[in-house]
Amino acid sequence: MSYVEDPGPGRGSLPPRAAFTSDAPALSLNGAWRFRLSPSLAAAPAGVEGEEFDDSAWDELPVPSLWQLHGHGRPAYTNVPYPFPVDPPHVPSDNPTGDHRLRFDLPADWPAGSAVLRFDGIDSCGQIWLNGTELGVTQGSRLPSEFEVGALLRPSGNVLVVRVHQWSAGSYLEDQDMWWASGIFRAVTLLARPAGGIGDYWVRAFYDHTTGLGTVRVETGPNVVLAIPELGVTGHPAGEPLELPVEPWSAETPRLYDGTLATAAERVPVRIGFRTVTISGGQLKVNGRPLMLRGVNRHEHDPHTGRVVSPETALADVLLMKRHNINAVRTSHYPPDPAFLELCDTHGLWVIDECDLETHGFELLGWAGNPSGDPRWTEAYLDRIRRTVERDKNRPSVILWSLGNESHTGENLARMAEWVHDRDPSRPVHYEGDHDCAYVDVHSRMYATHEDVERIGRREDDNARRRDLPFLQCEYGHAMGNGPGGLLEYRELFERYPNCQGGFVWEWIDHGLAADGHFAYGGDFGEQLHDGNFVIDGLVFPDRTPSPGLIEFAKVIEPVRISADPAGIRIGNHYDFVDTGHLTFTWVLEEEGTEVARGVLDVPSVHSGQSVTVPLPALPSTSGESWLTVSAAWASATTWAPAGHVVAWGQLAVSAARAAEPLPRRGPVFRTGGRLVLGAGEFDPATGVLSSLGGHAVHGPRLDVWRATTDNDRGEFAGRPQAELWREAGLHRMQHRVITVDADGEELVVRTRVAPPAQAFGLFADYTWTAFEDRLRLRVEVTPDGEFPGTLPRLGLAMAVPGTLGSAEWFGGGPGEAYPDSRQAARIGRFSSRVDGLQTPYVFPQENGNRTAVRWARWTDPDGAGIRVDGDPVFDFTARRWTAAALEAARHTDDLLPDDVVHLTLDVAQQGLGTASCGPGVLPRYRLVAQKTEFTLWFRAVPGH
Ligand code: GAL
């Protein structure tokens, strides 16, 4: 059997060890390599390993890279299914094979003796030669492999050859939900290994919260001395324990002590974080405090280079996470580039470090043949977890080891856990697939419903072992498209039950790949088998622009909560460790969204888990609707945000809207020249539909219930998709029958029945228009007629206004979009945007951009002329240059082409979002059920400057 189909872990590499740098010489071999892709091993050129082989006609390829993202072959996306026959350990004969060659010289001062060639990641299997000699074969794509090469090196003209196969036996263990793409995708480095140097080390540093003492002992070779100058430690024999007063490390206070490990031959810089992870009383604790995990699942993704993620991009992720109140990361579903974990140490994020393992495709076969229970794969499983733990063991940010993802259960997983328990008892083991928690230390679920979390929180589980473990959701809040909805309710449960310690939203980033004018997803590369846009389910867009989902999540998990209290303003500290001393509290008073005063709020330092109430500041009196917004911001800069970075805010209503003025006299309805005129409005006499307002040509408003379905509306995880039920009912093609247009006297009353073809049910919609000088009042009365099935997408009006009205301004919820179950981040204020800027560019187009709780809004042309709508008291709106139908039909953002009108929706209600794309649907309280509804809107034209 070829090495490609060997289920074992590869061959020839050195035992795994920690990732670290030292003062020993190192040479990066990243850069331009020669490259040739062959459709199969059989078709690959012979003799590539030979030093004399002529590669001058080959292409150049950057290393690190995934070749499919550089014009060689094409990426392919599947979630669960393997894109090849499930015939383990065999792989297709048409196995794309990429030959990589690099000629390199050593620097003049390169020392003789031992040297190690390190590959941080080769996807999926590489055969490696140096100067014609085979070094070995790698498997385990997102894990390092090292080879001893000292005896083979020469000062110049070294030839390094790596033959990479897209598929290998290892591919069966790498069925993660992501792009299939291949290559030497992480760094390649040559490391001189001085005799008497430091081969490996493990800084075992702990913190005793009862005494304030830290302990440190370094497991390493002989004659290594430890120095931690800041702690007065010099020349300390590394292997001997030390105990001394220290400041602990936590994600909130990522205190690291710089030190060195040294022998006569080598110095290794170390950054030591003192912290102790324990499980006690059914809770996961660090330094004695239970954690609340406000986490995300992070895949490594860049829209141009795929899983090749630069240090700058890794830093961008960490900074974005910290700035959005995220405190934890699960490295789904493989160990990340080691640089990422160092950043987690530096800036403070709790990490579940997950092994590179997933065999999900076997689920489609009822798990028959799953490697997790097959002894042929035991060594590969053990090899993978060893390489994970050994590489990352020095990272204080890593608090749990995860065996992998969605590989069912089996003896090989149990063996992995056993190995970890033995090797590193200081960190608990996580694996969601061990449903009985037979070999893991925490109870983990993915996409548990709110009800399930509640049950777990109440400890109503009859599995006694599981019941008594800390509980976390390794995945929840599926962030696909518009959503997730329901995060607030999860937070409430996590806070109610001490054993529920939060979780990790799925997932951090949309894996869209940059294409001409849009981001591509599954199927865009001609894949025969693919899972479409299921790979677009992140809190940030592919270019790392935060989506509304991230803004909502940041608000829901904010570490300080600011709310109204009968005695003033209540400030609750929801940090796990720190007090609020680092924060400055400021207030702004706005009258109808216009600032009238601001100041600093005096708040005593509040301890973690405590709250205080402070009196309201002295405020000037206001007459219109006024809100006091209190914000908590960092007083000085941190490593991850500038001074003034806001972590939390709250709003208190100060004064209500002015009482309505007495209405002026009503104006009459009259007919003239075939038109119906009422105040500033002109109506079509046959349909009663408004056709002009103050000289602006309009169409509508008319009753409208459809929205371009979201991924969650179409989701199949919570019973039959809402979208399917809506379509079946015909809600996307309602017809309007005019019953009467009654235009006598002072009101225009239009009675209609709005109903889908082929159905007996419908909605009566009665519109009553009244003119008060320049304003038109519209009362809408909606009455279901017949047995109305299920929910409605939305309930409101649709209206088209001239395309020149391209600017929007409103007083209400904003600045971003909001939906009933995802609206915590909308504050009341006055906002403005271009109509184009109101769109959220979901990679797969769908309903978006709804502004909620709007008191009034206006849409104007460049001269300021346009249309204003006032709520009575509030409404929701969208404004876009395409119809809901066009939005629904689009597959990529650049399919959306502007009409010559602006389409408005003016709504009284929307169905929530939920997370049925993978998880529970819309919670009952956010479902929109047809019922008798009345609402009022006021329309008027606004003059230009
Ligand atoms: C989970 C899986 C993730 C991802 C997610 C859906 O089952 O662990 O990798 O596929 O579902 O987006």
Short mmCIF file of C-alpha atoms in Angstrom, two decimals, residues 192-514:
data_model
loop_
_atom_site.label_atom_id
_atom_site.label_comp_id
_atom_site.label_asym_id
_atom_site.label_seq_id
_atom_site.Cartn_x
_atom_site.Cartn_y
_atom_site.Cartn_z
CA ALA A 192 19.84 25.00 13.91
CA ARG A 193 19.91 22.77 16.97
CA PRO A 194 23.00 23.49 19.03
CA ALA A 195 24.50 20.64 21.01
CA GLY A 196 23.52 21.16 24.63
CA GLY A 197 20.60 23.34 23.54
CA ILE A 198 17.00 23.19 24.68
CA GLY A 199 15.13 20.57 22.71
CA ASP A 200 11.79 21.00 24.37
CA TYR A 201 10.35 22.55 27.50
CA TRP A 202 7.15 22.81 29.42
CA VAL A 203 6.66 25.74 31.73
CA ARG A 204 4.25 24.48 34.33
CA ALA A 205 3.05 27.62 36.04
CA PHE A 206 0.11 27.72 38.40
CA TYR A 207 -1.58 30.17 40.68
CA ASP A 208 -3.06 29.56 44.10
CA HIS A 209 -5.82 32.08 44.57
CA THR A 210 -6.03 31.31 48.28
CA THR A 211 -2.45 32.39 48.95
CA GLY A 212 -1.68 34.66 46.00
CA LEU A 213 1.36 32.53 45.28
CA GLY A 214 2.43 31.27 41.91
CA THR A 215 4.45 28.16 41.33
CA VAL A 216 6.59 27.41 38.38
CA ARG A 217 8.61 24.39 37.40
CA VAL A 218 9.97 23.75 33.94
CA GLU A 219 10.12 20.27 32.51
CA THR A 220 13.04 20.30 30.14
CA GLY A 221 16.47 18.85 29.58
CA PRO A 222 19.39 18.97 32.02
CA ASN A 223 21.36 22.10 32.95
CA VAL A 224 18.67 24.57 31.96
CA VAL A 225 18.39 27.70 34.06
CA LEU A 226 15.36 29.87 34.37
CA ALA A 227 15.36 33.64 34.76
CA ILE A 228 12.33 35.83 35.40
CA PRO A 229 13.97 39.18 36.07
CA GLU A 230 10.74 40.90 37.04
CA LEU A 231 10.30 38.41 39.85
CA GLY A 232 13.93 38.57 40.87
CA VAL A 233 14.52 35.04 39.63
CA THR A 234 17.93 34.49 38.07
CA GLY A 235 20.00 31.40 37.50
CA HIS A 236 17.30 29.14 38.89
CA PRO A 237 17.59 25.46 37.97
CA ALA A 238 14.59 25.16 35.68
CA GLY A 239 13.45 21.77 36.92
CA GLU A 240 13.20 22.86 40.56
CA PRO A 241 9.90 24.28 41.68
CA LEU A 242 9.69 27.90 42.65
CA GLU A 243 6.98 29.53 44.68
CA LEU A 244 6.54 33.25 44.80
CA PRO A 245 3.94 35.99 44.94
CA VAL A 246 2.67 36.82 41.45
CA GLU A 247 -0.19 38.41 39.61
CA PRO A 248 -2.27 35.70 37.95
CA TRP A 249 -3.01 35.37 34.25
CA SER A 250 -6.62 35.48 33.08
CA ALA A 251 -8.32 36.44 29.85
CA GLU A 252 -9.30 39.67 31.60
CA THR A 253 -5.83 40.32 33.02
CA PRO A 254 -3.40 38.62 30.65
CA ARG A 255 -0.41 39.16 32.90
CA LEU A 256 2.66 37.54 31.42
CA TYR A 257 6.12 37.50 32.92
CA ASP A 258 8.98 37.60 30.46
CA GLY A 259 11.71 35.16 31.22
CA THR A 260 14.36 33.03 29.64
CA LEU A 261 15.42 29.45 29.69
CA ALA A 262 19.09 29.05 28.99
CA THR A 263 21.88 26.58 28.70
CA ALA A 264 25.41 27.41 27.75
CA ALA A 265 24.39 26.76 24.15
CA GLU A 266 20.93 28.29 23.72
CA ARG A 267 18.55 30.89 25.11
CA VAL A 268 14.81 30.60 24.76
CA PRO A 269 12.53 33.52 25.59
CA VAL A 270 9.45 32.45 27.54
CA ARG A 271 6.33 34.32 28.57
CA ILE A 272 4.88 32.87 31.69
CA GLY A 273 1.27 33.17 32.74
CA PHE A 274 0.33 31.82 36.18
CA ARG A 275 -3.10 30.29 36.24
CA THR A 276 -4.82 27.18 37.51
CA VAL A 277 -7.72 25.45 35.82
CA THR A 278 -9.97 23.31 38.00
CA ILE A 279 -13.36 21.72 37.97
CA SER A 280 -15.13 21.79 41.29
CA GLY A 281 -18.73 21.92 42.38
CA GLY A 282 -19.79 21.23 38.81
CA GLN A 283 -18.07 24.38 37.58
CA LEU A 284 -15.10 25.10 35.38
CA LYS A 285 -12.90 27.54 37.25
CA VAL A 286 -9.70 29.40 36.69
CA ASN A 287 -7.89 30.72 39.72
CA GLY A 288 -10.88 29.75 41.82
CA ARG A 289 -13.46 31.70 39.84
CA PRO A 290 -16.12 30.13 37.62
CA LEU A 291 -15.88 31.28 34.02
CA MET A 292 -18.54 32.60 31.73
CA LEU A 293 -17.43 31.70 28.23
CA ARG A 294 -18.45 34.39 25.78
CA GLY A 295 -16.88 32.59 22.90
CA VAL A 296 -16.69 32.05 19.19
CA ASN A 297 -15.55 29.19 17.01
CA ARG A 298 -12.69 30.28 14.82
CA HIS A 299 -11.67 28.66 11.59
CA GLU A 300 -8.63 30.12 9.90
CA HIS A 301 -9.81 31.96 6.84
CA ASP A 302 -8.70 34.67 4.50
CA PRO A 303 -10.84 35.48 1.44
CA HIS A 304 -7.77 35.47 -0.83
CA THR A 305 -5.56 32.78 0.64
CA GLY A 306 -7.99 30.47 2.43
CA ARG A 307 -6.45 28.78 5.46
CA VAL A 308 -3.19 30.62 4.97
CA VAL A 309 -3.58 33.30 7.59
CA SER A 310 -0.90 35.93 8.06
CA PRO A 311 0.18 37.09 11.52
CA GLU A 312 -1.51 40.42 10.75
CA THR A 313 -4.79 38.65 10.05
CA ALA A 314 -4.50 36.58 13.20
CA LEU A 315 -3.95 39.79 15.14
CA ALA A 316 -6.91 41.42 13.40
CA ASP A 317 -9.08 38.54 14.61
CA VAL A 318 -7.88 38.82 18.19
CA LEU A 319 -8.36 42.58 18.29
CA LEU A 320 -11.81 42.36 16.72
CA MET A 321 -12.83 39.68 19.20
CA LYS A 322 -11.58 41.59 22.21
CA ARG A 323 -13.23 44.78 20.98
CA HIS A 324 -16.52 42.94 20.74
CA ASN A 325 -16.42 41.61 24.30
CA ILE A 326 -15.54 38.07 23.23
CA ASN A 327 -13.45 36.30 25.84
CA ALA A 328 -13.02 32.79 24.46
CA VAL A 329 -12.18 30.91 21.29
CA ARG A 330 -12.60 27.31 20.29
CA THR A 331 -10.07 26.61 17.56
CA SER A 332 -12.55 24.71 15.43
CA HIS A 333 -11.60 22.16 14.31
CA TYR A 334 -7.81 21.99 14.39
CA PRO A 335 -4.94 23.73 16.15
CA PRO A 336 -4.48 27.17 14.59
CA ASP A 337 -1.23 28.64 13.41
CA PRO A 338 0.82 28.85 16.64
CA ALA A 339 1.07 32.64 16.31
CA PHE A 340 -2.64 32.92 17.03
CA LEU A 341 -2.31 31.28 20.43
CA GLU A 342 0.54 33.58 21.39
CA LEU A 343 -1.77 36.48 20.61
CA CYS A 344 -4.41 34.89 22.85
CA ASP A 345 -1.83 34.78 25.65
CA THR A 346 -0.87 38.39 25.06
CA HIS A 347 -4.29 39.98 24.76
CA GLY A 348 -6.32 37.55 26.84
CA LEU A 349 -8.66 34.97 25.38
CA TRP A 350 -9.61 31.60 26.91
CA VAL A 351 -8.90 28.90 24.38
CA ILE A 352 -10.26 25.43 23.73
CA ASP A 353 -7.46 24.04 21.60
CA GLU A 354 -8.98 21.42 19.33
CA CYS A 355 -7.19 18.55 17.68
CA ASP A 356 -7.23 18.19 13.90
CA LEU A 357 -9.85 15.48 13.72
CA GLU A 358 -13.29 15.08 12.18
CA THR A 359 -14.88 12.03 10.54
CA HIS A 360 -18.35 13.49 10.09
CA GLY A 361 -18.89 11.95 6.64
CA PHE A 362 -19.35 8.55 8.27
CA GLU A 363 -22.53 9.79 9.90
CA LEU A 364 -24.19 9.62 6.48
CA LEU A 365 -23.41 5.88 6.58
CA GLY A 366 -24.78 5.40 10.07
CA TRP A 367 -21.19 5.69 11.30
CA ALA A 368 -20.36 2.33 9.75
CA GLY A 369 -16.59 2.05 9.33
CA ASN A 370 -15.93 5.14 11.40
CA PRO A 371 -12.20 5.29 12.18
CA SER A 372 -12.89 6.33 15.80
CA GLY A 373 -13.58 2.72 16.73
CA ASP A 374 -11.12 1.04 14.37
CA PRO A 375 -7.75 -0.10 15.74
CA ARG A 376 -6.08 0.54 12.39
CA TRP A 377 -6.41 4.23 13.14
CA THR A 378 -5.45 4.25 16.79
CA GLU A 379 -1.92 5.43 16.16
CA ALA A 380 -3.09 8.25 13.91
CA TYR A 381 -5.53 9.46 16.58
CA LEU A 382 -2.90 9.33 19.30
CA ASP A 383 -0.34 10.99 17.07
CA ARG A 384 -2.69 13.87 16.37
CA ILE A 385 -3.49 14.61 19.98
CA ARG A 386 0.17 14.29 21.00
CA ARG A 387 1.20 16.77 18.35
CA THR A 388 -1.54 19.15 19.48
CA VAL A 389 -0.74 19.02 23.18
CA GLU A 390 3.02 19.01 22.81
CA ARG A 391 2.98 21.96 20.44
CA ASP A 392 0.74 24.17 22.56
CA LYS A 393 1.41 23.03 26.11
CA ASN A 394 3.14 26.29 27.08
CA ARG A 395 0.20 28.52 26.28
CA PRO A 396 -1.58 29.83 29.39
CA SER A 397 -4.54 30.81 27.22
CA VAL A 398 -5.23 27.14 26.47
CA ILE A 399 -7.48 25.95 29.27
CA LEU A 400 -9.11 22.90 27.68
CA TRP A 401 -7.91 20.32 25.18
CA SER A 402 -10.50 19.18 22.66
CA LEU A 403 -10.11 15.80 21.02
CA GLY A 404 -11.69 16.94 17.77
CA ASN A 405 -15.15 17.39 16.32
CA GLU A 406 -17.99 15.22 15.06
CA SER A 407 -16.17 11.93 14.95
CA HIS A 408 -18.87 10.04 16.84
CA THR A 409 -17.43 8.05 19.70
CA GLY A 410 -15.10 5.11 19.98
CA GLU A 411 -12.13 3.55 21.63
CA ASN A 412 -9.61 5.72 19.78
CA LEU A 413 -11.14 8.86 21.22
CA ALA A 414 -11.17 7.34 24.68
CA ARG A 415 -7.49 6.49 24.21
CA MET A 416 -6.75 10.08 23.23
CA ALA A 417 -8.45 11.33 26.37
CA GLU A 418 -6.55 8.84 28.46
CA TRP A 419 -3.29 10.03 26.96
CA VAL A 420 -4.14 13.68 27.70
CA HIS A 421 -5.21 12.92 31.26
CA ASP A 422 -1.91 11.26 31.81
CA ARG A 423 0.26 13.81 30.04
CA ASP A 424 -1.45 17.02 31.16
CA PRO A 425 -3.72 16.60 34.15
CA SER A 426 -3.75 20.39 34.53
CA ARG A 427 -6.23 20.95 31.71
CA PRO A 428 -9.63 19.26 31.35
CA VAL A 429 -10.57 17.35 28.22
CA HIS A 430 -13.41 18.43 25.94
CA TYR A 431 -15.12 16.47 23.20
CA GLU A 432 -18.74 17.06 22.31
CA GLY A 433 -19.19 13.66 20.69
CA ASP A 434 -18.77 11.80 23.99
CA HIS A 435 -22.44 12.21 24.77
CA ASP A 436 -22.29 10.17 27.95
CA CYS A 437 -19.23 12.07 29.12
CA ALA A 438 -17.50 8.75 29.71
CA TYR A 439 -14.00 10.08 29.01
CA VAL A 440 -14.33 13.87 28.99
CA ASP A 441 -14.34 16.35 31.86
CA VAL A 442 -16.97 18.83 30.70
CA HIS A 443 -20.44 18.31 29.28
CA SER A 444 -20.59 19.93 25.88
CA ARG A 445 -23.41 20.18 23.38
CA MET A 446 -23.89 21.88 20.08
CA TYR A 447 -27.01 23.85 19.19
CA ALA A 448 -28.90 22.76 22.30
CA THR A 449 -32.23 24.56 22.37
CA HIS A 450 -33.04 27.03 25.08
CA GLU A 451 -35.28 24.40 26.64
CA ASP A 452 -32.46 21.87 26.68
CA VAL A 453 -30.09 24.33 28.28
CA GLU A 454 -32.72 25.05 30.88
CA ARG A 455 -33.09 21.35 31.62
CA ILE A 456 -29.35 20.92 31.91
CA GLY A 457 -29.18 23.98 34.13
CA ARG A 458 -31.80 22.50 36.41
CA ARG A 459 -29.75 19.33 36.53
CA GLU A 460 -32.68 17.26 35.36
CA ASP A 461 -30.38 14.87 33.51
CA ASP A 462 -30.62 11.22 34.51
CA ASN A 463 -27.05 10.52 33.51
CA ALA A 464 -25.44 11.23 36.87
CA ARG A 465 -21.93 11.78 35.57
CA ARG A 466 -23.02 14.22 32.94
CA ARG A 467 -25.40 16.01 35.29
CA ASP A 468 -22.61 16.96 37.65
CA LEU A 469 -20.21 18.33 35.08
CA PRO A 470 -19.86 21.92 33.96
CA PHE A 471 -21.90 22.52 30.84
CA LEU A 472 -20.93 24.55 27.80
CA GLN A 473 -22.22 24.88 24.28
CA CYS A 474 -19.23 24.28 22.02
CA GLU A 475 -21.42 25.62 19.22
CA TYR A 476 -24.60 27.68 19.35
CA GLY A 477 -26.11 30.78 17.78
CA HIS A 478 -25.50 29.69 14.21
CA ALA A 479 -24.48 32.96 12.55
CA MET A 480 -25.48 32.07 9.00
CA GLY A 481 -26.82 35.01 7.02
CA ASN A 482 -29.17 37.30 8.90
CA GLY A 483 -29.00 36.27 12.56
CA PRO A 484 -28.53 34.66 14.95
CA GLY A 485 -31.74 35.38 16.83
CA GLY A 486 -32.22 34.37 20.44
CA LEU A 487 -28.77 35.13 21.88
CA LEU A 488 -30.19 37.19 24.73
CA GLU A 489 -32.27 34.25 25.92
CA TYR A 490 -29.22 32.00 25.93
CA ARG A 491 -27.35 34.53 27.99
CA GLU A 492 -30.17 34.64 30.50
CA LEU A 493 -29.98 30.86 30.90
CA PHE A 494 -26.20 30.85 31.21
CA GLU A 495 -26.49 33.43 33.94
CA ARG A 496 -29.34 31.71 35.74
CA TYR A 497 -27.66 28.33 36.18
CA PRO A 498 -24.20 28.13 37.73
CA ASN A 499 -23.23 24.97 35.82
CA CYS A 500 -24.08 26.60 32.47
CA GLN A 501 -20.93 28.42 31.60
CA GLY A 502 -21.65 29.92 28.26
CA GLY A 503 -20.49 28.80 24.90
CA PHE A 504 -19.10 29.51 21.49
CA VAL A 505 -21.12 31.05 18.69
CA TRP A 506 -20.81 29.21 15.40
CA GLU A 507 -18.81 30.79 13.86
CA TRP A 508 -16.38 33.66 13.64
CA ILE A 509 -16.01 34.27 9.91
CA ASP A 510 -17.81 33.63 6.62
CA HIS A 511 -15.49 31.48 4.51
CA GLY A 512 -16.35 33.34 1.31
CA LEU A 513 -13.59 33.42 -1.28
CA ALA A 514 -12.90 36.65 -3.15
#
